[in-house]
CSV table of C-alpha atoms in Angstrom, one decimal:
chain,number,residue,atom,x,y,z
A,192,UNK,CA,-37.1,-5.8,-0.3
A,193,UNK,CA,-37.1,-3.1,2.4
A,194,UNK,CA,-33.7,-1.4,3.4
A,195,UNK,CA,-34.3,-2.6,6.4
A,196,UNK,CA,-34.0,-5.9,5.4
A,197,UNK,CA,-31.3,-5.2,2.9
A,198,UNK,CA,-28.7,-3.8,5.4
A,199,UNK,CA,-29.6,-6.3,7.9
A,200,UNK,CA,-31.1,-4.2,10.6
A,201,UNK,CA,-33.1,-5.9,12.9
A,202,UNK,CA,-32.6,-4.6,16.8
A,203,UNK,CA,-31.6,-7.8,19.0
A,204,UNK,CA,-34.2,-8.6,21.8
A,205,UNK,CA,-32.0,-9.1,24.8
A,206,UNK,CA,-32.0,-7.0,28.7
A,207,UNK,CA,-30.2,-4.2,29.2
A,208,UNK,CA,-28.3,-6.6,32.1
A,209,UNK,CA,-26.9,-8.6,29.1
A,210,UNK,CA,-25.6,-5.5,27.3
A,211,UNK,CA,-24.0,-4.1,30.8
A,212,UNK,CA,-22.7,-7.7,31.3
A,213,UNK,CA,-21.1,-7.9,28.2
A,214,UNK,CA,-19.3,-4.5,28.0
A,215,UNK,CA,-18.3,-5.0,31.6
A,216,UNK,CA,-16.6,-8.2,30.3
A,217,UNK,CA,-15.0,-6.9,27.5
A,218,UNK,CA,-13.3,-4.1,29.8
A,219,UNK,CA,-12.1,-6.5,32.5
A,220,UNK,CA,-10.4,-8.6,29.9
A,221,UNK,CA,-8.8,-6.0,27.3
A,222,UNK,CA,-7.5,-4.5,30.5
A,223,UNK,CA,-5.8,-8.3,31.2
A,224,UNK,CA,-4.4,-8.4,27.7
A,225,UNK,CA,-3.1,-4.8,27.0
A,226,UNK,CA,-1.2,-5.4,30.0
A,227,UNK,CA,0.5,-8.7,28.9
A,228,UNK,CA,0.7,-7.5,25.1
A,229,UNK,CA,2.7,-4.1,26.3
A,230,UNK,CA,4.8,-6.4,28.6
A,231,UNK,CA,6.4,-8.9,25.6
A,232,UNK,CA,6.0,-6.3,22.9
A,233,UNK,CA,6.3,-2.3,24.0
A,234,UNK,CA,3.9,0.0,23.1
A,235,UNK,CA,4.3,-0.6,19.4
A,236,UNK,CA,3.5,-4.5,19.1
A,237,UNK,CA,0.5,-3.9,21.6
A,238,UNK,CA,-1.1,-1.4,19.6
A,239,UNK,CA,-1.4,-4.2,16.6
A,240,UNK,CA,-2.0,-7.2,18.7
A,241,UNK,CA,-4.8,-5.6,21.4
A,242,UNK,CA,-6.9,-4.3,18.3
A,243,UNK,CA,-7.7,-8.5,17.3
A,244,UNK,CA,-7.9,-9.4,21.1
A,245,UNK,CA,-10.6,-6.8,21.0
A,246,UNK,CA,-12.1,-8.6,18.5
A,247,UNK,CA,-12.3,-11.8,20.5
A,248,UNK,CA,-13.4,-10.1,23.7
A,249,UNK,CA,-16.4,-8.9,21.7
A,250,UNK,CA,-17.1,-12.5,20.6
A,251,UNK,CA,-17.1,-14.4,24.0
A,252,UNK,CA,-18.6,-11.8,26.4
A,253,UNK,CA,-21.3,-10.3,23.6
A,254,UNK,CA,-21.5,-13.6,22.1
A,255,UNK,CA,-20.6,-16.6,24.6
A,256,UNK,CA,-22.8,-19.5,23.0
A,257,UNK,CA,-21.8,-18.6,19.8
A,258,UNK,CA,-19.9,-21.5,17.7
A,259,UNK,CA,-17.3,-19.0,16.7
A,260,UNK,CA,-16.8,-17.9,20.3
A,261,UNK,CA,-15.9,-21.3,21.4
A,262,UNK,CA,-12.4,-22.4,23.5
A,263,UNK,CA,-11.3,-24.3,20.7
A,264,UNK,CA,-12.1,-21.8,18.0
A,265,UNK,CA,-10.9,-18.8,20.3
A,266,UNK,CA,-7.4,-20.6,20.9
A,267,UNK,CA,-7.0,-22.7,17.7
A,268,UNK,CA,-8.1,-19.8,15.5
A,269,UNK,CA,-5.8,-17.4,16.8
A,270,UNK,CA,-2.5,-19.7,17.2
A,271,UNK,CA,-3.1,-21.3,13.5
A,272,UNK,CA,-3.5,-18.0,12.1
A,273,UNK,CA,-0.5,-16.3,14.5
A,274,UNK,CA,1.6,-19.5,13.2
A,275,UNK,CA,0.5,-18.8,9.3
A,276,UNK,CA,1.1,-15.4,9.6
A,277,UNK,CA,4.5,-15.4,10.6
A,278,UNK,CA,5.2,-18.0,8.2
A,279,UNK,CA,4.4,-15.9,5.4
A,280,UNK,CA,6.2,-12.8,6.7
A,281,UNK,CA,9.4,-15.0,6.9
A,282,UNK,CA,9.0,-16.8,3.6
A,283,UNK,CA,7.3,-14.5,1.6
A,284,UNK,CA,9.9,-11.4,0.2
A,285,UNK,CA,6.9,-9.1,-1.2
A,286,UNK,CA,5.2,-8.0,2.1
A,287,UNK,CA,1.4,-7.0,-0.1
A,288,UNK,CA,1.2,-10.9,-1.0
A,289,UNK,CA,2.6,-11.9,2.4
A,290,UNK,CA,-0.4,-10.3,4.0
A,291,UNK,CA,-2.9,-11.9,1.5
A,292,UNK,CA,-1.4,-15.1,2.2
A,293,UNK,CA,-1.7,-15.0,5.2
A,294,UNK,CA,-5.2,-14.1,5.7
A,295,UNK,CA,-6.6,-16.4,3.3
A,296,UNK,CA,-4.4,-19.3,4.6
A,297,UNK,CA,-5.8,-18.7,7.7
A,298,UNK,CA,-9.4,-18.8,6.9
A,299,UNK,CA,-8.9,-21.8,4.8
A,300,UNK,CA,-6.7,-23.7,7.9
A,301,UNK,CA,-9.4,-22.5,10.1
A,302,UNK,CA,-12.2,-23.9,8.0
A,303,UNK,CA,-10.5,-27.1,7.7
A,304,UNK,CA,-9.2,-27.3,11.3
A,305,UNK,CA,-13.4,-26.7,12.5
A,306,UNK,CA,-12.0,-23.4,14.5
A,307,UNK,CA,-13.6,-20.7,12.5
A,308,UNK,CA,-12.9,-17.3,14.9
A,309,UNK,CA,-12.5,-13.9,12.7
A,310,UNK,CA,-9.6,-12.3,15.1
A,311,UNK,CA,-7.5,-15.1,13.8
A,312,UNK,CA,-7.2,-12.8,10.2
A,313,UNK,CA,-6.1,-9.9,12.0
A,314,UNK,CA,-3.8,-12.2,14.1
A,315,UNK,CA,-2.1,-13.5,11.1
A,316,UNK,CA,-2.2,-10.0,9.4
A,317,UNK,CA,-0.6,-8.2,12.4
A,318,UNK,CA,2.5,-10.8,12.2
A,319,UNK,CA,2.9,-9.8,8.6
A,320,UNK,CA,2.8,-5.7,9.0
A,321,UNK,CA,3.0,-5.5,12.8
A,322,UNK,CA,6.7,-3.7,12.9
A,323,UNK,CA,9.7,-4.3,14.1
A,324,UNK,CA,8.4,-5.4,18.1
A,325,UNK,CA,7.0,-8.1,16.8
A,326,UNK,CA,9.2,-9.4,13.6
A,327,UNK,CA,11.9,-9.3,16.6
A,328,UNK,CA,9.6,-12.2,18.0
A,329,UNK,CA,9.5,-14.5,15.3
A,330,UNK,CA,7.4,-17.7,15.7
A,331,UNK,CA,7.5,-16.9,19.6
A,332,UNK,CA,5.0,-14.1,18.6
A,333,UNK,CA,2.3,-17.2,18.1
A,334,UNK,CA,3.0,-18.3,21.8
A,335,UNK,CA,3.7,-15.1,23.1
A,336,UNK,CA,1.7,-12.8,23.4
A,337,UNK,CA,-1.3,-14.4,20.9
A,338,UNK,CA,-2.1,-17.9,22.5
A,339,UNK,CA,-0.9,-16.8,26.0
A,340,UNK,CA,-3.5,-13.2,25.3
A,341,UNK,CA,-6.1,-16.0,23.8
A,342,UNK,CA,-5.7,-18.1,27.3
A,343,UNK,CA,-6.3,-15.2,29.6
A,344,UNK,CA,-9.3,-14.1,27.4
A,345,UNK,CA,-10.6,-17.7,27.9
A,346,UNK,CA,-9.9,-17.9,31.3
A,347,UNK,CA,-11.8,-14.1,32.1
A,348,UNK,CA,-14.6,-15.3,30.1
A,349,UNK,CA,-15.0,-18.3,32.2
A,350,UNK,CA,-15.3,-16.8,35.4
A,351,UNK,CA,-16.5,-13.4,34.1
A,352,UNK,CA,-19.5,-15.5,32.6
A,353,UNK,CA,-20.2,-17.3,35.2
A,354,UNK,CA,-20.8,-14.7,37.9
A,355,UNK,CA,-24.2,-13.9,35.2
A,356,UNK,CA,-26.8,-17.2,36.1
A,357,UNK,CA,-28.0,-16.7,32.0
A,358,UNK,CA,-24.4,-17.0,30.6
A,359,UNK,CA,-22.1,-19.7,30.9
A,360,UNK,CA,-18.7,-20.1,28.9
A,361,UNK,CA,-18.2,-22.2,27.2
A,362,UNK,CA,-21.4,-23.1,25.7
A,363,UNK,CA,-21.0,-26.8,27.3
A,364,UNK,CA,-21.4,-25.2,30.8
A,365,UNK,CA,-24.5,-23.9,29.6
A,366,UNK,CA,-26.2,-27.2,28.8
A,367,UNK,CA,-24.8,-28.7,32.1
A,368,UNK,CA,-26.2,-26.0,33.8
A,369,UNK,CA,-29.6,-26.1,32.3
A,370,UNK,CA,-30.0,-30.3,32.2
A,371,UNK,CA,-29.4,-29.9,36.1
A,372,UNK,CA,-32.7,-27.5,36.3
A,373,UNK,CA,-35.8,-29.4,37.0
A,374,UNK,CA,-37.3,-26.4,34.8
A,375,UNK,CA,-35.1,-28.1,32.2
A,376,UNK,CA,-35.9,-31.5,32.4
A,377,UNK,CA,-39.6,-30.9,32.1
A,378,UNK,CA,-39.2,-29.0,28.7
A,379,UNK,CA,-37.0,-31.9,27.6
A,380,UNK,CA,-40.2,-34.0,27.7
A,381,UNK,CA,-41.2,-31.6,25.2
A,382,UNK,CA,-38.3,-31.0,22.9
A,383,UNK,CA,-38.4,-31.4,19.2
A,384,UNK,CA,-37.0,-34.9,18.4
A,385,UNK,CA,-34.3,-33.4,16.5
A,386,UNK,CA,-31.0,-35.2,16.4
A,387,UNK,CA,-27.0,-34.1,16.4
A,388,UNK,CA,-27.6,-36.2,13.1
A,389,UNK,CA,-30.4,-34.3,11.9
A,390,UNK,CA,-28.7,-31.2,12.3
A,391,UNK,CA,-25.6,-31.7,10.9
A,392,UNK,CA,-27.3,-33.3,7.6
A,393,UNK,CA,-29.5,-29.7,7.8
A,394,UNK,CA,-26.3,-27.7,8.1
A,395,UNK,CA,-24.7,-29.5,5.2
A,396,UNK,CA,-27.4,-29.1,2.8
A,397,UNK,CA,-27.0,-25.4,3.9
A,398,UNK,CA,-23.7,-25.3,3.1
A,399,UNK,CA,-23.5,-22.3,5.2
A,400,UNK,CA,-21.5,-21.6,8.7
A,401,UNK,CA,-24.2,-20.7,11.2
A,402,UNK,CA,-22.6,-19.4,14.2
A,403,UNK,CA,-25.1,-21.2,16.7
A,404,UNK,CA,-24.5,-24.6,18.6
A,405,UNK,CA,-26.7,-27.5,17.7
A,406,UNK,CA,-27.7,-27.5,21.7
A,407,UNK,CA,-28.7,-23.5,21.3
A,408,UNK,CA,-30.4,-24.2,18.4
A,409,UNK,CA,-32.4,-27.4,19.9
A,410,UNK,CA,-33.2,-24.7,22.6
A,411,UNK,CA,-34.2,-22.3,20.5
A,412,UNK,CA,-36.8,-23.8,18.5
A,413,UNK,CA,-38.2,-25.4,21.9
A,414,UNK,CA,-38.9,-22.1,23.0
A,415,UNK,CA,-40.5,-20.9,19.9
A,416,UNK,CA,-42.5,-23.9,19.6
A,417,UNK,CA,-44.2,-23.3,23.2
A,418,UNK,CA,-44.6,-19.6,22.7
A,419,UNK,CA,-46.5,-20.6,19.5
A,420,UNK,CA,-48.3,-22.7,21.1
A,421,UNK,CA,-49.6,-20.6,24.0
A,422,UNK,CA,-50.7,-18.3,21.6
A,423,UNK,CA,-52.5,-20.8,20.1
A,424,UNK,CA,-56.4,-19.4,19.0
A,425,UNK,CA,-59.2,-22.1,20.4
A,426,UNK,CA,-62.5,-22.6,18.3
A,427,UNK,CA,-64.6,-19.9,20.4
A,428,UNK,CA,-62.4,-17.0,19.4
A,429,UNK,CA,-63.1,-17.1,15.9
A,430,UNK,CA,-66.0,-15.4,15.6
A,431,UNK,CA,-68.6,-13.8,12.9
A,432,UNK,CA,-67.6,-10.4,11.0
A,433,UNK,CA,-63.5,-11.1,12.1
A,434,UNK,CA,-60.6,-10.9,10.7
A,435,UNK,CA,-57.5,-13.5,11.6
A,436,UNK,CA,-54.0,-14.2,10.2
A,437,UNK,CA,-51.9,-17.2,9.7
A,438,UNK,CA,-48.7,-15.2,11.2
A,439,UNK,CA,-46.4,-17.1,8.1
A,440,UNK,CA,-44.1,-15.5,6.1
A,441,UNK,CA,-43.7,-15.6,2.1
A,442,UNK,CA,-46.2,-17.0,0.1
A,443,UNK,CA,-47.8,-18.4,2.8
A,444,UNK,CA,-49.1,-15.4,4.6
A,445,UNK,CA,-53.1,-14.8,4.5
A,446,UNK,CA,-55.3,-12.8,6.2
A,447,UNK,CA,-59.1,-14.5,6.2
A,448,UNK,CA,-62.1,-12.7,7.3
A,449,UNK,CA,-65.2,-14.8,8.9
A,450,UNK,CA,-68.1,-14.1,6.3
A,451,UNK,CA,-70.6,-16.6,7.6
A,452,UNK,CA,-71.3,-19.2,10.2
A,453,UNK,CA,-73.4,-22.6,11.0
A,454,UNK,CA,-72.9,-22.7,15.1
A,455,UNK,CA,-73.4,-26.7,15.9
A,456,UNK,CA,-72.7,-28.0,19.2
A,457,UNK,CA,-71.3,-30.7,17.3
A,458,UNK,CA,-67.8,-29.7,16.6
A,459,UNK,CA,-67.9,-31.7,13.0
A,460,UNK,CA,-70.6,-29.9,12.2
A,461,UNK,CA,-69.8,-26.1,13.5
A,462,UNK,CA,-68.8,-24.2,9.9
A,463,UNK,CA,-67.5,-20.7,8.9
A,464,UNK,CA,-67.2,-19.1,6.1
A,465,UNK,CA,-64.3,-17.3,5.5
A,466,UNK,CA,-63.0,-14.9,2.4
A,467,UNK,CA,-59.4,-14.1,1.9
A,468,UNK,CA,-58.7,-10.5,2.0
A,469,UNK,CA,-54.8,-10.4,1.9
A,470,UNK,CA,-51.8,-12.3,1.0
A,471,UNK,CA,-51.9,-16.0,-1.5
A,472,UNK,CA,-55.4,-16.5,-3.0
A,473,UNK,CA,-56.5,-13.0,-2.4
A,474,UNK,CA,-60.5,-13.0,-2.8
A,475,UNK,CA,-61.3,-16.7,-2.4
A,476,UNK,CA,-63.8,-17.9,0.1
A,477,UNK,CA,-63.8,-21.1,1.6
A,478,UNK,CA,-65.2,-23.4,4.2
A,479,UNK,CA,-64.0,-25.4,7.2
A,480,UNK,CA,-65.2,-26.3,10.4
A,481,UNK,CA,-64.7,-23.8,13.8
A,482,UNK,CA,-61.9,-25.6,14.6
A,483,UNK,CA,-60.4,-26.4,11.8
A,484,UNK,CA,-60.0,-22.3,11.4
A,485,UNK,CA,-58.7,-22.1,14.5
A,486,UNK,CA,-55.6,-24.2,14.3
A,487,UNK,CA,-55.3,-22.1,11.0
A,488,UNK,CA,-54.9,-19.2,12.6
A,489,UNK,CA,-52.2,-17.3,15.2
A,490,UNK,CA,-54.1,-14.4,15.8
A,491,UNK,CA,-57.1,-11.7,15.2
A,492,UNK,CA,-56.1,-8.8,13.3
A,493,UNK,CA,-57.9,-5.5,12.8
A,494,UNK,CA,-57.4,-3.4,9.8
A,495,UNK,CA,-56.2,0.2,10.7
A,496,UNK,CA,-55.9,2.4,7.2
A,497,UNK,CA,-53.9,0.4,4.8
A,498,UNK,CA,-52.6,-1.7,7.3
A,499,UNK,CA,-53.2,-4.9,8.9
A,500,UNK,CA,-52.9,-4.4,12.9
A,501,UNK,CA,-51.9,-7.2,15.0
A,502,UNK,CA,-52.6,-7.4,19.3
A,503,UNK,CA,-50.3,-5.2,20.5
A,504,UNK,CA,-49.9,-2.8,17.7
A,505,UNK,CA,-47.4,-4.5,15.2
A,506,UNK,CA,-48.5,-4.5,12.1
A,507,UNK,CA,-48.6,-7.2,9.4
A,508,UNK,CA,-47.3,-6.6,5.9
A,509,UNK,CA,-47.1,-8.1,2.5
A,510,UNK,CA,-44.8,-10.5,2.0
A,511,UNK,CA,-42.1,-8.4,0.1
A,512,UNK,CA,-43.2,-5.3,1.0
C-alpha cells in the first residue's frame, strides 16, 4: 500500500468555480450566524457555538448533495445533540463523563433518528463545557441559538446554492432540476436499472454510512458507464506488435501484448495472439478473435522505463504497488 493511499490523499476533480462557490458560501453564512450566536449569547457562548456552525457551513456549501449535509440531518442532528447535551450537563454532576455522554448519546440518537451530521457532537459538547453564557440558557440553548443558527444555515444554503446552476440544496432540488432537462431525460433512457431497493439492500450488506444519496449515486455510475463507454477500443485498433490494458483494478489488472495475427474479413474468423506481460497470469499467451480483444480492452499503453504509460501520460501500476 502506498502512503498515498494510506492517508487517503487523492486531490478531488472539481472547477475552481466550485471551490470559490463554496467558500463564498461558507462566508455569507458564518457571517449570519456569528451575528445571531453573539446576540443570545455574548462573546463568550458565540465563541463555542460558531466553531460547530462552521462545521455545518463546510458541509452544505462544500458538500450540498452529501447525505450528511441534508435539511433533516443539518436541523435534526444539531437540535437532538443540543437537546442531549444539555441534558447531560444538568443531570450528570462529574462534568469529564457529562461530556462523553453526551457525544456518544448523540451519535447513537443520530444514528438511530437517520440524521447523521458531525457538528451535532460539538453541539452537544459545547452545552456541556460551553461556560456560563450558555448554562445560563438551559434547554433554550437547543432552540436558541442551535436550531434557530441551524435554520438560517439552511435557509443561506438554499438560496446561496441556488444562484450556482450545478448546485442545488437540498439534494431533492437537484433531481427536480435535472429530471426537467431534456439532457436528463435522454440519459434516463440509459440509466442503470438500479433500484432504491437495490441500493439500500447494497448499503446494508456494507454496513457502512456512505455519505452519498442513492439519486447521486444512480448519477454517478451513469456517468461513468458512458465515459467508459466512449472510450470504448473497436476491433481495428488493436493492432500487431501492441500493447493494451484492461484499465481494472486488483487482481484483475493485465496488460496483453498482440504477438500474432490471422486478419479475416470474417469477424469470427479474424484472430490475435496475445501474451500477458503484466498483472494476473503474467507470461501466458492466448487467443481470441479481433473483437473479442477489443471489448477486453480500455486502452493501448506503451511501456516507458519500468512503467506502463497510458494516453495522456498516466501511468499504470501494479496492483499494490
Amino acid at each position: 500500500m502506498s502512503v498515498r493511499a494510506f492517508f487517503g490523499l487523492d486531490f478531488e476533480q472539481i472547477s475552481h468555480a466550485e471551490r470559490l462557490a463554496s467558500g463564498a458560501g461558507g462566508f455569507v453564512g458564518i457571517f449570519l450566524i456569528a451575528v445571531v450566536s453573539y446576540y443570545f449569547t455574548g462573546f463568550e457562548g458565540a465563541a463555542m457555538i460558531v466553531p460547530s456552525m462552521g462545521a455545518s457551513a463546510v458541509l452544505v456549501f462544500a458538500v450540498p448533495h452529501g447525505k450528511l449535509s441534508q435539511p433533516w440531518n443539518v436541523l435534526g442532528g444539531n437540535g437532538i445533540s443540543a437537546l442531549v447535551g444539555m441534558t447531560c450537563y444538568l443531570y450528570v454532576p462529574d462534568v469529564f463523563l457529562a461530556a462523553a455522554l453526551a457525544v456518544g448519546i448523540a451519535i447513537t440518537l443520530m444514528h438511530y433518528m437517520s440524521c447523521i451530521h458531525p457538528p451535532g457532537g460539538a453541539s452537544a459538547l459545547a452545552a456541556v463545557i460551553g461556560g456560563d453564557a450558555i448554562h445560563a440558557l438551559g434547554y433554550q440553548y437547543v432552540l436558541t441559538p442551535v436550531l434557530l443558527n441551524s435554520f438560517i444555515i439552511f435557509l443561506v444554503a438554499i438560496g446561496f446554492n441556488y444562484l450556482f446552476p450545478w448546485r442545488r440544496y437540498p439534494a431533492s432540488l437537484m433531481k427536480s432540476a435535472a429530471q426537467s432537462s431534456p439532457a436528463q431525460t435522454k440519459n434516463e433512457e440509459r440509466e442503470p436499472h438500479l433500484s432504491q431497493d437495490d441500493l439500500d439492500y447494497a448499503m446494508r450488506k456494507m454496513d457502512l454510512l456512505v455519505d452519498i444519496t442513492a439519486d447521486d449515486l444512480k448519477r454517478l455510475y451513469s456517468l461513468a458507464s458512458d465515459y467508459s463507454e466512449s472510450k470504448c477500443l473497436r476491433p481495428e485498433d488493436i493492432q500487431l506488435d501492441r500493447y493494451y490494458s484492461n484499465g481494472q483494478h486488483g487482481n484483475q489488472w493485465q496488460i496483453r501484448h498482440i504477438i500474432d495475427e490471422s486478419p479475416h474479413e470474417d469477424p469470427a474468423r479474424d484472430k490475435v495472439i496475445y501474451k500477458i506481460v503484466a498483472g494476473q497470469d503474467r507470461y501466458n499467451t492466448g487467443t481470441c478473435t479481433r473483437e473479442e480483444f477489443a471489448v477486453w480492452a480500455r486502452f493501448e499503453v506503451e511501456q516507458q522505463g519500468d512503467h506502463w504509460v497510458r494516453p495522456g501520460g498516466t501511468i499504470e501500476s501494479e496492483p499494490g504497488s
